Amino acid sequence: MKPYKELDKEELLALKAELDRKYKEYQDMGLKLDMSRGKPSAEQLDLSMGMMDVLNSSTDLKCEEGIDCRNYGCLDGIQEAKELLAAIMEVPTENIIIYGNSSLNVMFDTVSRSMTHGVMGHTPWCKLDRVKFLCPSPGYDRHFTITEYFGIEMIAVPMTPEGPDMDMVEKLVSEDDAIKGIWCVPKYSNPQGITYSDETVRRFARLKPAAEDFRIYWDNAYTVHHLYDDKQDHLIEILEECEKAGNPDMVYKFSSTSKITFPGSGVAAIAASKNNLVEIRKALTVQTIGHDKLNQLRHVRFFKNLDGITAHMKKHADIMRPKFEAVLDILDRELSGLEIGSWIKPRGGYFISFDSMDGCAKDIVKKAKEAGVVMTGAGATYPYGKDPHDSNIRIAPSYPTLEEIVTAAELFTLCVKLSSVEKLLADMK
Amino acid sequence: MKPYKELDKEELLALKAELDRKYKEYQDMGLKLDMSRGKPSAEQLDLSMGMMDVLNSSTDLKCEEGIDCRNYGCLDGIQEAKELLAAIMEVPTENIIIYGNSSLNVMFDTVSRSMTHGVMGHTPWCKLDRVKFLCPSPGYDRHFTITEYFGIEMIAVPMTPEGPDMDMVEKLVSEDDAIKGIWCVPKYSNPQGITYSDETVRRFARLKPAAEDFRIYWDNAYTVHHLYDDKQDHLIEILEECEKAGNPDMVYKFSSTSKITFPGSGVAAIAASKNNLVEIRKALTVQTIGHDKLNQLRHVRFFKNLDGITAHMKKHADIMRPKFEAVLDILDRELSGLEIGSWIKPRGGYFISFDSMDGCAKDIVKKAKEAGVVMTGAGATYPYGKDPHDSNIRIAPSYPTLEEIVTAAELFTLCVKLSSVEKLLADMK
């Protein structure tokens, strides 16, 4: 099929009529599908059901250090949970603090603490006139919501196939001491599935920020979330790189087991330099007496070690891979050569990122919704929900069944076509 | 025995020699006991072991609304957990938000949110020159630690047998719009075990604060923590009283199952007016996707309803009562009539509050420690850790065994005697 932009008005009108008819058929199907959030499917959750049995009323609920996990105490996590999360996060155990059920909450608390108490002795951000964050975009909407909530000015930085545009990051960070942070999802990024190149990570580690309290918010949410055994991305370890570059305190690394076990009931952690951890513990000791140690113990007893995690993630991949491939096959089959959209084939993570013709994303998402398929809101992948090109759409294939995914993806490509034709016709006027 | 202050120098010296000898005997015993924190004993924790079995790999993990508790979502808690906590907290279910494992964390977050975002549209506290809290004292050290951490000025308010000195509270709150809150443990208070009288609660509800963003921080930690079946304190419900008094938004009520099930792995909640909850949810939706719903479900399946809680708390009381009575008996036996200390017999809660002669508390705690019994640091029950009379000591009898409690309490009374004699002798010089 030839590119849509080469079609003349008559051809476009004929095409639109046919697409309208097909779209109507979908509307009549009464679909109710959700491709909006990176939620594991029930089948994936079933993989962790064994975790519900490892602790019971006849189990020894003491951790290796002999602490009764039922009682108060153990502020920063039980040792064996630190070891497990350290292995997942590829850092030494002493660089870990274990948190509650959500790394999002840890990131929120980190920004909140910086607002009220500053970072390692520096002025609390709430006392400053302006605080800014760099936001590689498209990116994770919930990151942007946190910074927006705290009134932090967000500056979008374009993504490249290697990660954020590092020329821009280096320039901005070195020139403006109001820039206090950057949000990163460095591996199988949300939503593009891009893994930062070695050079990108090293340029991050070598940053010379104008603000001494600048921190890289390194949300390594998908570190073990591969889709393939043989084709896996590798991300070099940022804490070590920062240390080597003489910037040991410049990064906070976040992760959790949310998309490994149960999203509502996982274990989250932060990894950072000892100086950072000393400061974080000072706040933590005021905030809580300790997180849920039984749930930490439950995770460790279930997985035992990183090998347990790796074997488990292969099972996740076996469920996720066909869904990703189904979507990608349909995008290929329906849209290749039409020049009305582009997409990236990820090797892991939870999303496929689609870029439509400029000015079509909102309309595509609206059309999909009106035929019963909910996508992530267009624009959500940009700061303030404003995609300057109105082109990026995040596709989340994990939650629906394979059969539903096929239907949803087919409808989606139809919406892309329809919206593109309408745009081209409108542009002719 | 006659009061120590009626003894002459010679009698005091003879007494001191005898007490020194006994104290040395304790030191030689190599004790290692902890009466410092309100931690349940292992025997109490065993009462909840059945909770470890209610969810397993063959259990239906959907809540009543049909939500899969393993997955993301359900920001403010599953309905049946709201119902259970609402019953414990004596408020309508719609006034509840369920949190994570710790009410301390909820209180911290509430103050933190007020710092960065203000209360219901009012100026964020971090933008104000001065923010003050009233601190009924003696009180809970971790409350004071939160306000101190945020640089909030703390004003101690004396406690009476009816609760805080309400004349003082009313006067201060109505005159000074920098006063934004008051910390209360209204039932079986920490450390005195005092329950606020009906009149005190009503005077709270009728407060006319100068600051519209003034809130009562009502930490109802011990609402079902009675020691007796027949002698129970009753606290009237503050949300309802505030509503009746035309101050519906003036109170945040906190509670948790920490000292009902497992302190590290309980379920916490906040209860407040709908206006307050709307605001809290706005922050919560940025902070997290939801708390641990499986743990919520675990609690509900184990207890079923308030009757389950009540029956369970009787078992706790059966373990706690003998420990409290042992301490109280020893205080009576060893110290009655000496006029060197006073104490309150609580009907519930976790503590016995002891007041020594002025200027002796730090020394008594030090002496106990040097003979192997750790008490809560003297002064901890006052803002900034500064007890103006150096007289209040919090005794926490829950954690050690009954046998250990007896030894610890006997040593404690010996330290009280010794410290008092030394003080009286020093005052003679």
PDB file of N, CA and C in Angstrom, chain A residues 50-129:
ATOM      1  N   GLY A  50       2.416 -19.215  44.821  1.00  0.00           N
ATOM      2  CA  GLY A  50       3.190 -19.986  45.793  1.00  0.00           C
ATOM      3  C   GLY A  50       3.663 -19.133  46.960  1.00  0.00           C
ATOM      4  N   MET A  51       3.794 -17.842  46.708  1.00  0.00           N
ATOM      5  CA  MET A  51       4.231 -16.924  47.764  1.00  0.00           C
ATOM      6  C   MET A  51       3.218 -16.847  48.901  1.00  0.00           C
ATOM      7  N   MET A  52       1.969 -17.180  48.602  1.00  0.00           N
ATOM      8  CA  MET A  52       0.929 -17.137  49.640  1.00  0.00           C
ATOM      9  C   MET A  52       1.058 -18.302  50.631  1.00  0.00           C
ATOM     10  N   ASP A  53       1.890 -19.284  50.280  1.00  0.00           N
ATOM     11  CA  ASP A  53       2.010 -20.460  51.151  1.00  0.00           C
ATOM     12  C   ASP A  53       3.314 -20.522  51.943  1.00  0.00           C
ATOM     13  N   VAL A  54       4.296 -19.690  51.585  1.00  0.00           N
ATOM     14  CA  VAL A  54       5.611 -19.858  52.222  1.00  0.00           C
ATOM     15  C   VAL A  54       5.608 -19.459  53.697  1.00  0.00           C
ATOM     16  N   LEU A  55       4.702 -18.555  54.068  1.00  0.00           N
ATOM     17  CA  LEU A  55       4.536 -18.244  55.495  1.00  0.00           C
ATOM     18  C   LEU A  55       3.173 -18.726  55.946  1.00  0.00           C
ATOM     19  N   ASN A  56       3.147 -19.463  57.038  1.00  0.00           N
ATOM     20  CA  ASN A  56       1.862 -19.839  57.630  1.00  0.00           C
ATOM     21  C   ASN A  56       2.035 -19.952  59.137  1.00  0.00           C
ATOM     22  N   SER A  57       0.996 -20.428  59.806  1.00  0.00           N
ATOM     23  CA  SER A  57       1.015 -20.360  61.270  1.00  0.00           C
ATOM     24  C   SER A  57       2.043 -21.287  61.907  1.00  0.00           C
ATOM     25  N   SER A  58       2.601 -22.219  61.124  1.00  0.00           N
ATOM     26  CA  SER A  58       3.629 -23.071  61.721  1.00  0.00           C
ATOM     27  C   SER A  58       5.032 -22.723  61.211  1.00  0.00           C
ATOM     28  N   THR A  59       5.146 -21.581  60.514  1.00  0.00           N
ATOM     29  CA  THR A  59       6.455 -21.159  59.998  1.00  0.00           C
ATOM     30  C   THR A  59       7.219 -20.389  61.058  1.00  0.00           C
ATOM     31  N   ASP A  60       8.529 -20.524  61.028  1.00  0.00           N
ATOM     32  CA  ASP A  60       9.383 -19.667  61.847  1.00  0.00           C
ATOM     33  C   ASP A  60       9.405 -18.283  61.204  1.00  0.00           C
ATOM     34  N   LEU A  61       8.941 -17.291  61.938  1.00  0.00           N
ATOM     35  CA  LEU A  61       8.827 -15.948  61.366  1.00  0.00           C
ATOM     36  C   LEU A  61       9.971 -15.034  61.811  1.00  0.00           C
ATOM     37  N   LYS A  62      11.053 -15.650  62.227  1.00  0.00           N
ATOM     38  CA  LYS A  62      12.258 -14.871  62.516  1.00  0.00           C
ATOM     39  C   LYS A  62      13.100 -14.782  61.249  1.00  0.00           C
ATOM     40  N   CYS A  63      13.705 -13.633  61.050  1.00  0.00           N
ATOM     41  CA  CYS A  63      14.615 -13.514  59.923  1.00  0.00           C
ATOM     42  C   CYS A  63      15.999 -14.019  60.336  1.00  0.00           C
ATOM     43  N   GLU A  64      16.922 -14.011  59.373  1.00  0.00           N
ATOM     44  CA  GLU A  64      18.244 -14.602  59.640  1.00  0.00           C
ATOM     45  C   GLU A  64      18.952 -13.982  60.830  1.00  0.00           C
ATOM     46  N   GLU A  65      18.717 -12.680  61.024  1.00  0.00           N
ATOM     47  CA  GLU A  65      19.357 -12.010  62.172  1.00  0.00           C
ATOM     48  C   GLU A  65      18.677 -12.357  63.495  1.00  0.00           C
ATOM     49  N   GLY A  66      17.610 -13.142  63.456  1.00  0.00           N
ATOM     50  CA  GLY A  66      16.929 -13.540  64.676  1.00  0.00           C
ATOM     51  C   GLY A  66      15.822 -12.595  65.124  1.00  0.00           C
ATOM     52  N   ILE A  67      15.526 -11.599  64.284  1.00  0.00           N
ATOM     53  CA  ILE A  67      14.472 -10.636  64.642  1.00  0.00           C
ATOM     54  C   ILE A  67      13.102 -11.238  64.327  1.00  0.00           C
ATOM     55  N   ASP A  68      12.161 -11.070  65.265  1.00  0.00           N
ATOM     56  CA  ASP A  68      10.795 -11.532  65.045  1.00  0.00           C
ATOM     57  C   ASP A  68      10.130 -10.575  64.061  1.00  0.00           C
ATOM     58  N   CYS A  69       9.871 -11.059  62.856  1.00  0.00           N
ATOM     59  CA  CYS A  69       9.367 -10.178  61.798  1.00  0.00           C
ATOM     60  C   CYS A  69       7.946  -9.681  62.063  1.00  0.00           C
ATOM     61  N   ARG A  70       7.278 -10.258  63.062  1.00  0.00           N
ATOM     62  CA  ARG A  70       5.928  -9.821  63.371  1.00  0.00           C
ATOM     63  C   ARG A  70       5.912  -8.525  64.161  1.00  0.00           C
ATOM     64  N   ASN A  71       7.003  -8.237  64.854  1.00  0.00           N
ATOM     65  CA  ASN A  71       7.007  -7.123  65.801  1.00  0.00           C
ATOM     66  C   ASN A  71       7.575  -5.847  65.185  1.00  0.00           C
ATOM     67  N   TYR A  72       7.597  -4.787  65.966  1.00  0.00           N
ATOM     68  CA  TYR A  72       8.190  -3.515  65.563  1.00  0.00           C
ATOM     69  C   TYR A  72       9.672  -3.677  65.282  1.00  0.00           C
ATOM     70  N   GLY A  73      10.216  -2.703  64.568  1.00  0.00           N
ATOM     71  CA  GLY A  73      11.660  -2.596  64.467  1.00  0.00           C
ATOM     72  C   GLY A  73      12.223  -2.896  63.103  1.00  0.00           C
ATOM     73  N   CYS A  74      13.543  -2.804  63.004  1.00  0.00           N
ATOM     74  CA  CYS A  74      14.245  -3.104  61.765  1.00  0.00           C
ATOM     75  C   CYS A  74      13.876  -2.071  60.694  1.00  0.00           C
ATOM     76  N   LEU A  75      14.233  -0.828  61.011  1.00  0.00           N
ATOM     77  CA  LEU A  75      13.814   0.330  60.223  1.00  0.00           C
ATOM     78  C   LEU A  75      14.037   0.182  58.725  1.00  0.00           C
ATOM     79  N   ASP A  76      15.229  -0.280  58.340  1.00  0.00           N
ATOM     80  CA  ASP A  76      15.535  -0.228  56.907  1.00  0.00           C
ATOM     81  C   ASP A  76      15.486  -1.591  56.217  1.00  0.00           C
ATOM     82  N   GLY A  77      14.808  -2.552  56.854  1.00  0.00           N
ATOM     83  CA  GLY A  77      14.579  -3.817  56.170  1.00  0.00           C
ATOM     84  C   GLY A  77      15.396  -4.960  56.744  1.00  0.00           C
ATOM     85  N   ILE A  78      14.898  -6.184  56.576  1.00  0.00           N
ATOM     86  CA  ILE A  78      15.640  -7.344  57.067  1.00  0.00           C
ATOM     87  C   ILE A  78      16.786  -7.649  56.092  1.00  0.00           C
ATOM     88  N   GLN A  79      17.843  -8.186  56.646  1.00  0.00           N
ATOM     89  CA  GLN A  79      19.073  -8.369  55.877  1.00  0.00           C
ATOM     90  C   GLN A  79      18.843  -9.172  54.587  1.00  0.00           C
ATOM     91  N   GLU A  80      18.084 -10.273  54.690  1.00  0.00           N
ATOM     92  CA  GLU A  80      17.940 -11.116  53.495  1.00  0.00           C
ATOM     93  C   GLU A  80      17.110 -10.432  52.406  1.00  0.00           C
ATOM     94  N   ALA A  81      16.224  -9.517  52.798  1.00  0.00           N
ATOM     95  CA  ALA A  81      15.475  -8.751  51.785  1.00  0.00           C
ATOM     96  C   ALA A  81      16.403  -7.753  51.116  1.00  0.00           C
ATOM     97  N   LYS A  82      17.292  -7.152  51.936  1.00  0.00           N
ATOM     98  CA  LYS A  82      18.286  -6.247  51.337  1.00  0.00           C
ATOM     99  C   LYS A  82      19.145  -6.990  50.323  1.00  0.00           C
ATOM    100  N   GLU A  83      19.520  -8.225  50.687  1.00  0.00           N
ATOM    101  CA  GLU A  83      20.372  -9.001  49.775  1.00  0.00           C
ATOM    102  C   GLU A  83      19.650  -9.314  48.462  1.00  0.00           C
ATOM    103  N   LEU A  84      18.373  -9.691  48.577  1.00  0.00           N
ATOM    104  CA  LEU A  84      17.607 -10.017  47.369  1.00  0.00           C
ATOM    105  C   LEU A  84      17.424  -8.778  46.486  1.00  0.00           C
ATOM    106  N   LEU A  85      17.010  -7.681  47.082  1.00  0.00           N
ATOM    107  CA  LEU A  85      16.797  -6.467  46.292  1.00  0.00           C
ATOM    108  C   LEU A  85      18.113  -5.918  45.753  1.00  0.00           C
ATOM    109  N   ALA A  86      19.196  -6.072  46.535  1.00  0.00           N
ATOM    110  CA  ALA A  86      20.511  -5.630  46.064  1.00  0.00           C
ATOM    111  C   ALA A  86      20.921  -6.417  44.823  1.00  0.00           C
ATOM    112  N   ALA A  87      20.602  -7.714  44.830  1.00  0.00           N
ATOM    113  CA  ALA A  87      20.936  -8.545  43.671  1.00  0.00           C
ATOM    114  C   ALA A  87      20.137  -8.091  42.446  1.00  0.00           C
ATOM    115  N   ILE A  88      18.843  -7.837  42.649  1.00  0.00           N
ATOM    116  CA  ILE A  88      18.007  -7.361  41.545  1.00  0.00           C
ATOM    117  C   ILE A  88      18.522  -6.014  41.034  1.00  0.00           C
ATOM    118  N   MET A  89      18.924  -5.162  41.959  1.00  0.00           N
ATOM    119  CA  MET A  89      19.315  -3.802  41.601  1.00  0.00           C
ATOM    120  C   MET A  89      20.800  -3.670  41.289  1.00  0.00           C
ATOM    121  N   GLU A  90      21.527  -4.778  41.405  1.00  0.00           N
ATOM    122  CA  GLU A  90      22.944  -4.827  41.007  1.00  0.00           C
ATOM    123  C   GLU A  90      23.815  -3.857  41.794  1.00  0.00           C
ATOM    124  N   VAL A  91      23.537  -3.749  43.105  1.00  0.00           N
ATOM    125  CA  VAL A  91      24.337  -2.871  43.967  1.00  0.00           C
ATOM    126  C   VAL A  91      24.744  -3.653  45.214  1.00  0.00           C
ATOM    127  N   PRO A  92      25.761  -3.188  45.944  1.00  0.00           N
ATOM    128  CA  PRO A  92      26.108  -3.848  47.213  1.00  0.00           C
ATOM    129  C   PRO A  92      24.959  -3.731  48.218  1.00  0.00           C
ATOM    130  N   THR A  93      24.828  -4.745  49.068  1.00  0.00           N
ATOM    131  CA  THR A  93      23.735  -4.792  50.042  1.00  0.00           C
ATOM    132  C   THR A  93      23.731  -3.572  50.957  1.00  0.00           C
ATOM    133  N   GLU A  94      24.907  -3.063  51.293  1.00  0.00           N
ATOM    134  CA  GLU A  94      24.950  -1.920  52.225  1.00  0.00           C
ATOM    135  C   GLU A  94      24.453  -0.623  51.591  1.00  0.00           C
ATOM    136  N   ASN A  95      24.177  -0.644  50.293  1.00  0.00           N
ATOM    137  CA  ASN A  95      23.659   0.552  49.652  1.00  0.00           C
ATOM    138  C   ASN A  95      22.131   0.557  49.514  1.00  0.00           C
ATOM    139  N   ILE A  96      21.481  -0.350  50.238  1.00  0.00           N
ATOM    140  CA  ILE A  96      20.040  -0.554  50.064  1.00  0.00           C
ATOM    141  C   ILE A  96      19.263  -0.179  51.327  1.00  0.00           C
ATOM    142  N   ILE A  97      18.127   0.467  51.136  1.00  0.00           N
ATOM    143  CA  ILE A  97      17.114   0.571  52.190  1.00  0.00           C
ATOM    144  C   ILE A  97      15.822  -0.019  51.631  1.00  0.00           C
ATOM    145  N   ILE A  98      15.217  -0.913  52.411  1.00  0.00           N
ATOM    146  CA  ILE A  98      13.955  -1.520  51.987  1.00  0.00           C
ATOM    147  C   ILE A  98      12.793  -0.638  52.463  1.00  0.00           C
ATOM    148  N   TYR A  99      11.804  -0.489  51.610  1.00  0.00           N
ATOM    149  CA  TYR A  99      10.626   0.331  51.929  1.00  0.00           C
ATOM    150  C   TYR A  99       9.357  -0.527  51.960  1.00  0.00           C
ATOM    151  N   GLY A 100       8.231   0.144  51.778  1.00  0.00           N
ATOM    152  CA  GLY A 100       6.943  -0.527  51.787  1.00  0.00           C
ATOM    153  C   GLY A 100       6.596  -1.142  50.444  1.00  0.00           C
ATOM    154  N   ASN A 101       5.344  -1.028  50.034  1.00  0.00           N
ATOM    155  CA  ASN A 101       4.870  -1.790  48.884  1.00  0.00           C
ATOM    156  C   ASN A 101       5.026  -1.073  47.554  1.00  0.00           C
ATOM    157  N   SER A 102       5.639   0.105  47.509  1.00  0.00           N
ATOM    158  CA  SER A 102       5.577   0.844  46.253  1.00  0.00           C
ATOM    159  C   SER A 102       6.764   1.773  46.078  1.00  0.00           C
ATOM    160  N   SER A 103       7.480   1.620  44.971  1.00  0.00           N
ATOM    161  CA  SER A 103       8.615   2.511  44.713  1.00  0.00           C
ATOM    162  C   SER A 103       8.116   3.909  44.353  1.00  0.00           C
ATOM    163  N   LEU A 104       6.915   4.009  43.806  1.00  0.00           N
ATOM    164  CA  LEU A 104       6.344   5.327  43.520  1.00  0.00           C
ATOM    165  C   LEU A 104       6.298   6.145  44.805  1.00  0.00           C
ATOM    166  N   ASN A 105       5.846   5.506  45.875  1.00  0.00           N
ATOM    167  CA  ASN A 105       5.774   6.145  47.182  1.00  0.00           C
ATOM    168  C   ASN A 105       7.167   6.583  47.657  1.00  0.00           C
ATOM    169  N   VAL A 106       8.177   5.776  47.389  1.00  0.00           N
ATOM    170  CA  VAL A 106       9.541   6.131  47.782  1.00  0.00           C
ATOM    171  C   VAL A 106       9.992   7.381  47.023  1.00  0.00           C
ATOM    172  N   MET A 107       9.656   7.422  45.733  1.00  0.00           N
ATOM    173  CA  MET A 107      10.035   8.597  44.925  1.00  0.00           C
ATOM    174  C   MET A 107       9.303   9.841  45.410  1.00  0.00           C
ATOM    175  N   PHE A 108       8.022   9.689  45.696  1.00  0.00           N
ATOM    176  CA  PHE A 108       7.237  10.807  46.230  1.00  0.00           C
ATOM    177  C   PHE A 108       7.873  11.306  47.519  1.00  0.00           C
ATOM    178  N   ASP A 109       8.171  10.380  48.420  1.00  0.00           N
ATOM    179  CA  ASP A 109       8.754  10.763  49.711  1.00  0.00           C
ATOM    180  C   ASP A 109      10.109  11.441  49.533  1.00  0.00           C
ATOM    181  N   THR A 110      10.855  10.988  48.536  1.00  0.00           N
ATOM    182  CA  THR A 110      12.178  11.567  48.291  1.00  0.00           C
ATOM    183  C   THR A 110      12.053  13.026  47.857  1.00  0.00           C
ATOM    184  N   VAL A 111      11.122  13.287  46.951  1.00  0.00           N
ATOM    185  CA  VAL A 111      10.899  14.673  46.526  1.00  0.00           C
ATOM    186  C   VAL A 111      10.342  15.491  47.691  1.00  0.00           C
ATOM    187  N   SER A 112       9.387  14.899  48.409  1.00  0.00           N
ATOM    188  CA  SER A 112       8.765  15.603  49.531  1.00  0.00           C
ATOM    189  C   SER A 112       9.813  15.981  50.587  1.00  0.00           C
ATOM    190  N   ARG A 113      10.701  15.047  50.887  1.00  0.00           N
ATOM    191  CA  ARG A 113      11.756  15.320  51.881  1.00  0.00           C
ATOM    192  C   ARG A 113      12.684  16.439  51.395  1.00  0.00           C
ATOM    193  N   SER A 114      12.979  16.430  50.105  1.00  0.00           N
ATOM    194  CA  SER A 114      13.832  17.483  49.559  1.00  0.00           C
ATOM    195  C   SER A 114      13.136  18.843  49.645  1.00  0.00           C
ATOM    196  N   MET A 115      11.824  18.845  49.477  1.00  0.00           N
ATOM    197  CA  MET A 115      11.054  20.092  49.610  1.00  0.00           C
ATOM    198  C   MET A 115      11.160  20.637  51.032  1.00  0.00           C
ATOM    199  N   THR A 116      10.947  19.786  52.024  1.00  0.00           N
ATOM    200  CA  THR A 116      10.851  20.286  53.403  1.00  0.00           C
ATOM    201  C   THR A 116      12.203  20.362  54.107  1.00  0.00           C
ATOM    202  N   HIS A 117      13.146  19.510  53.725  1.00  0.00           N
ATOM    203  CA  HIS A 117      14.412  19.444  54.463  1.00  0.00           C
ATOM    204  C   HIS A 117      15.651  19.607  53.604  1.00  0.00           C
ATOM    205  N   GLY A 118      15.467  19.731  52.300  1.00  0.00           N
ATOM    206  CA  GLY A 118      16.631  19.866  51.434  1.00  0.00           C
ATOM    207  C   GLY A 118      17.393  18.567  51.307  1.00  0.00           C
ATOM    208  N   VAL A 119      18.448  18.622  50.511  1.00  0.00           N
ATOM    209  CA  VAL A 119      19.247  17.427  50.216  1.00  0.00           C
ATOM    210  C   VAL A 119      20.629  17.604  50.842  1.00  0.00           C
ATOM    211  N   MET A 120      20.963  16.751  51.759  1.00  0.00           N
ATOM    212  CA  MET A 120      22.290  16.753  52.403  1.00  0.00           C
ATOM    213  C   MET A 120      22.781  18.157  52.777  1.00  0.00           C
ATOM    214  N   GLY A 121      21.969  18.835  53.561  1.00  0.00           N
ATOM    215  CA  GLY A 121      22.407  20.118  54.111  1.00  0.00           C
ATOM    216  C   GLY A 121      22.105  21.342  53.262  1.00  0.00           C
ATOM    217  N   HIS A 122      21.632  21.122  52.049  1.00  0.00           N
ATOM    218  CA  HIS A 122      21.309  22.260  51.190  1.00  0.00           C
ATOM    219  C   HIS A 122      19.916  22.810  51.504  1.00  0.00           C
ATOM    220  N   THR A 123      19.675  24.034  51.029  1.00  0.00           N
ATOM    221  CA  THR A 123      18.403  24.714  51.288  1.00  0.00           C
ATOM    222  C   THR A 123      17.204  23.852  50.887  1.00  0.00           C
ATOM    223  N   PRO A 124      16.234  23.712  51.796  1.00  0.00           N
ATOM    224  CA  PRO A 124      14.993  23.010  51.405  1.00  0.00           C
ATOM    225  C   PRO A 124      14.390  23.664  50.158  1.00  0.00           C
ATOM    226  N   TRP A 125      13.958  22.841  49.246  1.00  0.00           N
ATOM    227  CA  TRP A 125      13.450  23.367  47.983  1.00  0.00           C
ATOM    228  C   TRP A 125      12.253  24.297  48.179  1.00  0.00           C
ATOM    229  N   CYS A 126      11.487  24.071  49.247  1.00  0.00           N
ATOM    230  CA  CYS A 126      10.314  24.936  49.458  1.00  0.00           C
ATOM    231  C   CYS A 126      10.730  26.360  49.793  1.00  0.00           C
ATOM    232  N   LYS A 127      11.995  26.569  50.134  1.00  0.00           N
ATOM    233  CA  LYS A 127      12.475  27.925  50.420  1.00  0.00           C
ATOM    234  C   LYS A 127      13.071  28.595  49.179  1.00  0.00           C
ATOM    235  N   LEU A 128      13.122  27.865  48.091  1.00  0.00           N
ATOM    236  CA  LEU A 128      13.711  28.419  46.860  1.00  0.00           C
ATOM    237  C   LEU A 128      12.600  28.989  45.964  1.00  0.00           C
ATOM    238  N   ASP A 129      12.952  29.985  45.180  1.00  0.00           N
ATOM    239  CA  ASP A 129      11.959  30.573  44.281  1.00  0.00           C
ATOM    240  C   ASP A 129      11.580  29.615  43.165  1.00  0.00           C
TER     241      ASP A 129
END
